[in-house]
Coordinates of C-alpha atoms in Angstrom, one line a residue:
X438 CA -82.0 -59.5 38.5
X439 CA -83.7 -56.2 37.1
X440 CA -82.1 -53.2 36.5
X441 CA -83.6 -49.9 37.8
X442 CA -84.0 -47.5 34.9
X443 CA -86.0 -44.7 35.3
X444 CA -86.9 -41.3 33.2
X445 CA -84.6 -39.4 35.2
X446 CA -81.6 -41.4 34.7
X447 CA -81.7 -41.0 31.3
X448 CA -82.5 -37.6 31.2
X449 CA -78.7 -36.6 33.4
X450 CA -76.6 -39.3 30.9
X451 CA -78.3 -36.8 27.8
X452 CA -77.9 -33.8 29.4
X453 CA -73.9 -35.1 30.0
X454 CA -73.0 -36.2 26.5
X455 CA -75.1 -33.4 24.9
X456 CA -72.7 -30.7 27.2
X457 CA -69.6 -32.8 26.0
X458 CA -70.5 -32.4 22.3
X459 CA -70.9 -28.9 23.0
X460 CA -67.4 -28.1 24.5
X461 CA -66.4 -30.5 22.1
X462 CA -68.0 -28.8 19.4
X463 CA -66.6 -25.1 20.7
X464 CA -62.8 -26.6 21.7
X465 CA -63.0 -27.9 17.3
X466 CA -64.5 -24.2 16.4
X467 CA -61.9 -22.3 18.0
X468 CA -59.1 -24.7 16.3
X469 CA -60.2 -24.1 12.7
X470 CA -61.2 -20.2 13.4
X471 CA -57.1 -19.9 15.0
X472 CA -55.8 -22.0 12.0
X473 CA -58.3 -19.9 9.4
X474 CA -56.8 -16.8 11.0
X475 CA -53.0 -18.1 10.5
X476 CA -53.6 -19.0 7.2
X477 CA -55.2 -15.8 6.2
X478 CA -52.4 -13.3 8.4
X479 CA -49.5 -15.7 6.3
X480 CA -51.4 -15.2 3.1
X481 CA -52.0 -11.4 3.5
X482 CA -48.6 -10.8 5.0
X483 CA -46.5 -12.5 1.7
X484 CA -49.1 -9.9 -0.7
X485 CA -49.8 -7.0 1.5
X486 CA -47.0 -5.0 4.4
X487 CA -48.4 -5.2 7.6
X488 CA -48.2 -1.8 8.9
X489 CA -44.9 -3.4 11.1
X490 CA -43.5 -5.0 8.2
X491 CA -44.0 -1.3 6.1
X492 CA -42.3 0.4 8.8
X493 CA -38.9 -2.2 8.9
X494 CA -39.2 -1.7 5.0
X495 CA -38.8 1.9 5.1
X496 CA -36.2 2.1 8.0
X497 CA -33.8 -0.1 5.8
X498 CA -34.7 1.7 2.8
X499 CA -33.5 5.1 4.6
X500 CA -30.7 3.2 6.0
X501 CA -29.4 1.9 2.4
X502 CA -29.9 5.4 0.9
X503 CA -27.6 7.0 4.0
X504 CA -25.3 4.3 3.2
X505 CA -24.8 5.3 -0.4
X506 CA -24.9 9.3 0.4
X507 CA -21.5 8.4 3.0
X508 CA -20.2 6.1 -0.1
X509 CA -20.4 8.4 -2.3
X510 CA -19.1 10.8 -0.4
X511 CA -15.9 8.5 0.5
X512 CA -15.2 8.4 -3.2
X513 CA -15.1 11.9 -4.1
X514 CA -13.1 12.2 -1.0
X515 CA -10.8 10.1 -2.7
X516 CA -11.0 11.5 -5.8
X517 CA -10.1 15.0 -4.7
X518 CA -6.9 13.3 -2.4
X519 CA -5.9 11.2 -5.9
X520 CA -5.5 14.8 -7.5
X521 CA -3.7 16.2 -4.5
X522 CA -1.4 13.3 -4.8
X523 CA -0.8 13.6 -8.1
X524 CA 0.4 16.9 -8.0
X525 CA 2.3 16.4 -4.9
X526 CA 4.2 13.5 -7.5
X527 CA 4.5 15.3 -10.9
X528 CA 4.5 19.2 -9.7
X529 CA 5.8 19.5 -6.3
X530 CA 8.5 16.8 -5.9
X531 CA 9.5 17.1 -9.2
X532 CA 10.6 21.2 -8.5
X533 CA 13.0 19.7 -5.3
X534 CA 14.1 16.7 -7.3
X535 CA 12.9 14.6 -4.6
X536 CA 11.8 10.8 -4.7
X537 CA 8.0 9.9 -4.5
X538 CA 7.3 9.2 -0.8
X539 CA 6.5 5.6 0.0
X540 CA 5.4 4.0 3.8
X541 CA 5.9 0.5 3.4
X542 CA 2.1 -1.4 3.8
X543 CA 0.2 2.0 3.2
X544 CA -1.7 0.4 0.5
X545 CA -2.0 -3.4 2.4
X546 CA -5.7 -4.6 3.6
X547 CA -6.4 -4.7 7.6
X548 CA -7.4 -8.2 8.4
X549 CA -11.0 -9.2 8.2
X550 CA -10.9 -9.7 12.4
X551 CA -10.2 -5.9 12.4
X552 CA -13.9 -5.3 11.7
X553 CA -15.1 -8.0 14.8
X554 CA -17.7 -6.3 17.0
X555 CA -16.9 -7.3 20.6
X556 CA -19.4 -10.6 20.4
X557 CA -17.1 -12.0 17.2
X558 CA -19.5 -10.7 14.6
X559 CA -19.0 -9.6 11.4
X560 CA -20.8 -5.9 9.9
X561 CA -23.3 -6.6 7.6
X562 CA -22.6 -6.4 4.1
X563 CA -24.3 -3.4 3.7
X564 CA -21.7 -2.0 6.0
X565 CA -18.3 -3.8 5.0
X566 CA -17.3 -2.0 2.0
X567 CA -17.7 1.4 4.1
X568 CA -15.6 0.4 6.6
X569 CA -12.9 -0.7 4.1
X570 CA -13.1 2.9 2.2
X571 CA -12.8 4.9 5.4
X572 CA -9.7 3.3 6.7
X573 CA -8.2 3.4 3.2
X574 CA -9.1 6.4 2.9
X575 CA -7.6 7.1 6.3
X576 CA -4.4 5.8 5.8
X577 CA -4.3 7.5 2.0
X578 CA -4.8 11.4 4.2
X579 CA -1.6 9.8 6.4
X580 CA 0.6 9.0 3.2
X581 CA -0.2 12.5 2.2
X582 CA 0.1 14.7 5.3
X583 CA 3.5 13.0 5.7
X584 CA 4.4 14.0 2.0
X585 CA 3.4 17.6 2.6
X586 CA 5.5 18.0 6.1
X587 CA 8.0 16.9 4.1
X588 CA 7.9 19.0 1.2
X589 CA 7.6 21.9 3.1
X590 CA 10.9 21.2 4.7
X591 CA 12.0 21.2 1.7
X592 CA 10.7 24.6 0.6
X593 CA 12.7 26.2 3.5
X594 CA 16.3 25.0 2.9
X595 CA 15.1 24.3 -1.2
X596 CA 18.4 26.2 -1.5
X597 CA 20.7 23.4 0.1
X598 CA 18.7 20.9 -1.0
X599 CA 19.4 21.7 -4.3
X600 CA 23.0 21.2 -3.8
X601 CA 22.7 18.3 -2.1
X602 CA 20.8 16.3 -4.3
X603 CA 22.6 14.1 -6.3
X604 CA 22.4 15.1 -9.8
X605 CA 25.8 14.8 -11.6
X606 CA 28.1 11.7 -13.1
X607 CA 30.6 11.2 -10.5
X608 CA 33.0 10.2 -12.9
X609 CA 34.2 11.8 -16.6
X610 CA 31.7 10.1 -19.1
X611 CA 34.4 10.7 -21.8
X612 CA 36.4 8.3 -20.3
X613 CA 34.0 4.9 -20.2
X614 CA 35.4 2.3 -21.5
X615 CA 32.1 0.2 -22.0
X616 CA 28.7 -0.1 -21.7
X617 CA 26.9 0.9 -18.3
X618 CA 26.0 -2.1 -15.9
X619 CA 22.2 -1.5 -15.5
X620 CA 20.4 -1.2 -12.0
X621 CA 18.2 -3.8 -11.0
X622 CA 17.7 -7.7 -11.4
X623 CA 20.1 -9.0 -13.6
X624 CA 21.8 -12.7 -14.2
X625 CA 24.6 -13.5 -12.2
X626 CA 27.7 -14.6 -14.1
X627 CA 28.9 -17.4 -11.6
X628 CA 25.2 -18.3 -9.4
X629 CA 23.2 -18.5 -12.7
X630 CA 20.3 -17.1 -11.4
X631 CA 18.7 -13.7 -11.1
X632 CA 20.4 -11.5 -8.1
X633 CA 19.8 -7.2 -7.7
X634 CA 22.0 -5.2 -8.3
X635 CA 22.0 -2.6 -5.8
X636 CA 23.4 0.6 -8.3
X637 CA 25.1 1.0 -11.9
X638 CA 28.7 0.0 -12.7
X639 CA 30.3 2.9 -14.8
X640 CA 33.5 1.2 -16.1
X641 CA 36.9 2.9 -16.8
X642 CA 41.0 2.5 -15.9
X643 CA 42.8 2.2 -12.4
X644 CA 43.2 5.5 -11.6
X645 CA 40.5 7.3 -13.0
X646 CA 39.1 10.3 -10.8
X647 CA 35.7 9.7 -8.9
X648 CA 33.6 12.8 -7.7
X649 CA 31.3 13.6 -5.5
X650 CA 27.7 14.0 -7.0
X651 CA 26.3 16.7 -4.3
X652 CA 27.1 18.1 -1.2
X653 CA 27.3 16.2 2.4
X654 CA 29.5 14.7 5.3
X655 CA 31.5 11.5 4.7
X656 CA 29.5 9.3 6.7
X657 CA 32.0 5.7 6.1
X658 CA 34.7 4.9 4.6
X659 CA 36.3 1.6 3.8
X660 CA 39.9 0.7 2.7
X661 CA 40.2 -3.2 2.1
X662 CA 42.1 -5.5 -0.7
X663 CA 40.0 -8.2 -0.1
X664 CA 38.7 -9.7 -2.9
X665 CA 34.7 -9.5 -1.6
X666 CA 32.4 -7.4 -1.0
X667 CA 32.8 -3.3 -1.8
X668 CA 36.4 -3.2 -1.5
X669 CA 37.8 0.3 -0.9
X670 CA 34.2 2.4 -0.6
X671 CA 33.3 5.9 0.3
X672 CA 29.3 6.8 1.9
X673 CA 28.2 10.2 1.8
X674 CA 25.1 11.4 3.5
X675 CA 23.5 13.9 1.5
X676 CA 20.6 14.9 3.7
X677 CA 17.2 15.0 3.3
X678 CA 17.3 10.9 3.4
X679 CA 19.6 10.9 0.2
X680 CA 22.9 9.0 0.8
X681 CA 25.8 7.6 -2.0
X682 CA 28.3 4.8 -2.1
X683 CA 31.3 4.5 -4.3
X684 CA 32.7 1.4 -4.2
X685 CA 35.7 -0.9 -6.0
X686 CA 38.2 2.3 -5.6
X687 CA 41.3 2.4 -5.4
X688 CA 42.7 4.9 -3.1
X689 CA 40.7 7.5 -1.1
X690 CA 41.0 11.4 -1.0
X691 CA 38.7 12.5 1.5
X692 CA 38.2 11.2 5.5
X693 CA 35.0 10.2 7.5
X694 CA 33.1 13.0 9.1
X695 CA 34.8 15.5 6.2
X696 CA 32.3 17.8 4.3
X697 CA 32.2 17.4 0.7
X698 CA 30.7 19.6 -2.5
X699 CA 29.5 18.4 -5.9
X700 CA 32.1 17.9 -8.1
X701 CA 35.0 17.6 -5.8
X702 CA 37.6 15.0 -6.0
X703 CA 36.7 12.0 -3.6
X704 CA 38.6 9.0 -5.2
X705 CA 40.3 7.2 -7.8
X706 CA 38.6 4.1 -9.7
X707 CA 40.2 0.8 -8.7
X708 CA 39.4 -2.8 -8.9
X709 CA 39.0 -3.9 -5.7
X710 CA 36.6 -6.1 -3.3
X711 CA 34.7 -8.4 -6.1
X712 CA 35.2 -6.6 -9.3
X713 CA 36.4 -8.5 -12.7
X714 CA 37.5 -5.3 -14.3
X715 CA 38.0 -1.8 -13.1
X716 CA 35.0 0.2 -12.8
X717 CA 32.9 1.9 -10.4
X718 CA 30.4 1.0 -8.2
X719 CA 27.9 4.0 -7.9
X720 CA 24.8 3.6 -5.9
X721 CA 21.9 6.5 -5.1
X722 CA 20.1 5.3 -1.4
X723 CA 16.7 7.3 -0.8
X724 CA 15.7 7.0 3.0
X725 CA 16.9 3.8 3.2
X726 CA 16.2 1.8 -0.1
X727 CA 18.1 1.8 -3.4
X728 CA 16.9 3.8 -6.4
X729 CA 18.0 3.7 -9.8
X730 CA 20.9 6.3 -10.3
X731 CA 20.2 6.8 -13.9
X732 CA 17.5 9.2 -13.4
X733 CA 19.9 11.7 -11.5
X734 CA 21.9 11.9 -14.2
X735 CA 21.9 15.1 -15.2
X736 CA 17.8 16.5 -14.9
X737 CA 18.3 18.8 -17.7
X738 CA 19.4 16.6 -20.4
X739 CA 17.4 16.5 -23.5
X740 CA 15.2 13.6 -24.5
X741 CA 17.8 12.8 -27.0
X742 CA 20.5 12.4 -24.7
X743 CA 18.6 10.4 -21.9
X744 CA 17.8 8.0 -25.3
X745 CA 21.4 8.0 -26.0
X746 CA 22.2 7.2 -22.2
X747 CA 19.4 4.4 -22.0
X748 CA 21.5 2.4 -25.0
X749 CA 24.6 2.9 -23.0
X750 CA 22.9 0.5 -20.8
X751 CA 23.1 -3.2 -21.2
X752 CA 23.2 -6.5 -18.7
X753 CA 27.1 -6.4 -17.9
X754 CA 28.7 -7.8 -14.9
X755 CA 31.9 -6.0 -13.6
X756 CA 31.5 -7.6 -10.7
X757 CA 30.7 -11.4 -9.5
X758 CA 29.5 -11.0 -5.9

């Protein structure tokens, strides 16, 4: 059998492949020339800012330096409210005799889901510290405006206040028999193991005359022979968040609701509730916690004598609770 082949079959099979190599040839072209491109935009973009990547670059560097104006700005914020503080602690409280003002937690970190936005995400770092600076500071302005009502209370009625404070021994120091039971965490004689003790026991003889160390209303009174707790015990409210218990007495002079100056005759020293010897238990509450009694002792003593009181101190237990 013979095969037809003529000139013009031939001529449409070149004309085919040479337009496939073509398209071929343009499809391969393109490929390299989008590649080339790539190559050369990745190259010139990790040595050169594009004019997008320029303008991100200096919208975060404007937004880093507002973040470190408002920083610094927090901080002398703070600085100037540390200063106020101070005074309000070492100049202005110390003129009314008045206890530092503390809000349990002021000082205590929010937790980190405080700071969520409403998807669950965190601020950026950038923006973290800020938010921890303005709520401290926040809370700090709260501490303080609280101190400040409070002082000014006190600078209308500073005349009252200064009776009411209190400020003297309620017993005659002449007549101690020992050493002052210190304030504070101390070993317990029967437990063995460290217990607080709520005020200072100021030991003397059954009988022995207790007064009141300012001016208030007898808020409770207690007369028991049991051999725990207080025992016979007198509360006076003093005001202005200051209250005072005297405890282990013997017998009572005053009645509840009765209004009392400094210096007058409340009680006799005893022995009751827990107590191994007679002596008296003398506690100074400031809006509801204990604070050392030692420093009302007397505010105008010399440095001499409040050296000579501190040795009076020691670790002794006049009471086994």
């Amino acid at each position: 059998m013979r095969i037809n082949t003529t000139p013009n079959s031939y001529t449409d099979e070149a004309k085919s492949l040479v337009h496939r190599l073509r398209t071929y040839r343009l499809i391969r072209n393109l490929l390299i020339g989008f590649i080339v491109v790539s190559v050369i935009n990745l190259l010139f973009s990790s040595f050169f800012y594009t004019p997008k990547i320029y303008t991100l670059s200096k919208q975060r560097r404007e937004l880093e330096l507002r973040y470190e104006i408002l920083h610094n700005r927090i901080q002398a914020s703070q600085r100037k409210l540390e200063q106020i503080r101070h005074r309000d602690n070492y100049v202005y409280r110390p003129l009314f005799s008045s206890d530092t003002l503390s809000i349990e937690g002021i000082y205590s970190p929010y937790a980190e889901s405080k700071y969520y936005d409403e998807f669950g995400n965190m601020p950026s770092p950038l923006a973290m510290p800020l938010w921890h600076d303005i709520d401290q500071l926040a809370r700090s302005l709260y501490l303080e405006s609280r101190s400040m009502d409070e002082l000014q209370i006190l600078s209308k009625d500073k005349e009252k206040f200064s009776t009411a404070i209190p400020a003297v021994w309620p017993i005659d120091r002449t007549k101690m028999r020992n050493k002052i039971g210190a304030f504070g965490y101390r070993m317990h004689p029967v437990y063995r193991r460290w217990k607080f003790h709520s005020g200072v026991d100021l030991p003397g003889r059954i009988g022995d005359p207790i007064y009141a160390t300012g001016d208030g209303v007898v808020e409770y009174i207690e007369r028991s022979r049991a051999r725990y707790g207080y025992g016979t015990q007198v509360l006076i409210d003093h005001g202005f968040g200051y209250k005072t218990r005297y405890a282990h007495l013997n017998k009572i002079h005053v009645a509840k609701g009765d209004t009392i100056k400094r210096g007058q005759l409340i009680a006799d020293m005893g022995n009751t509730g827990v107590s191994t010897s007679p002596h008296l238990h003398y506690e100074v509450i400031y809006k509801r916690a204990h604070v050392n009694p030692i420093n009302y002792f007397d505010k105008n003593m010399s440095a001499e004598a409040y050296k000579s009181l501190m040795n009076q101190i020691q670790d002794a237990n006049y009471e086994a609770e």
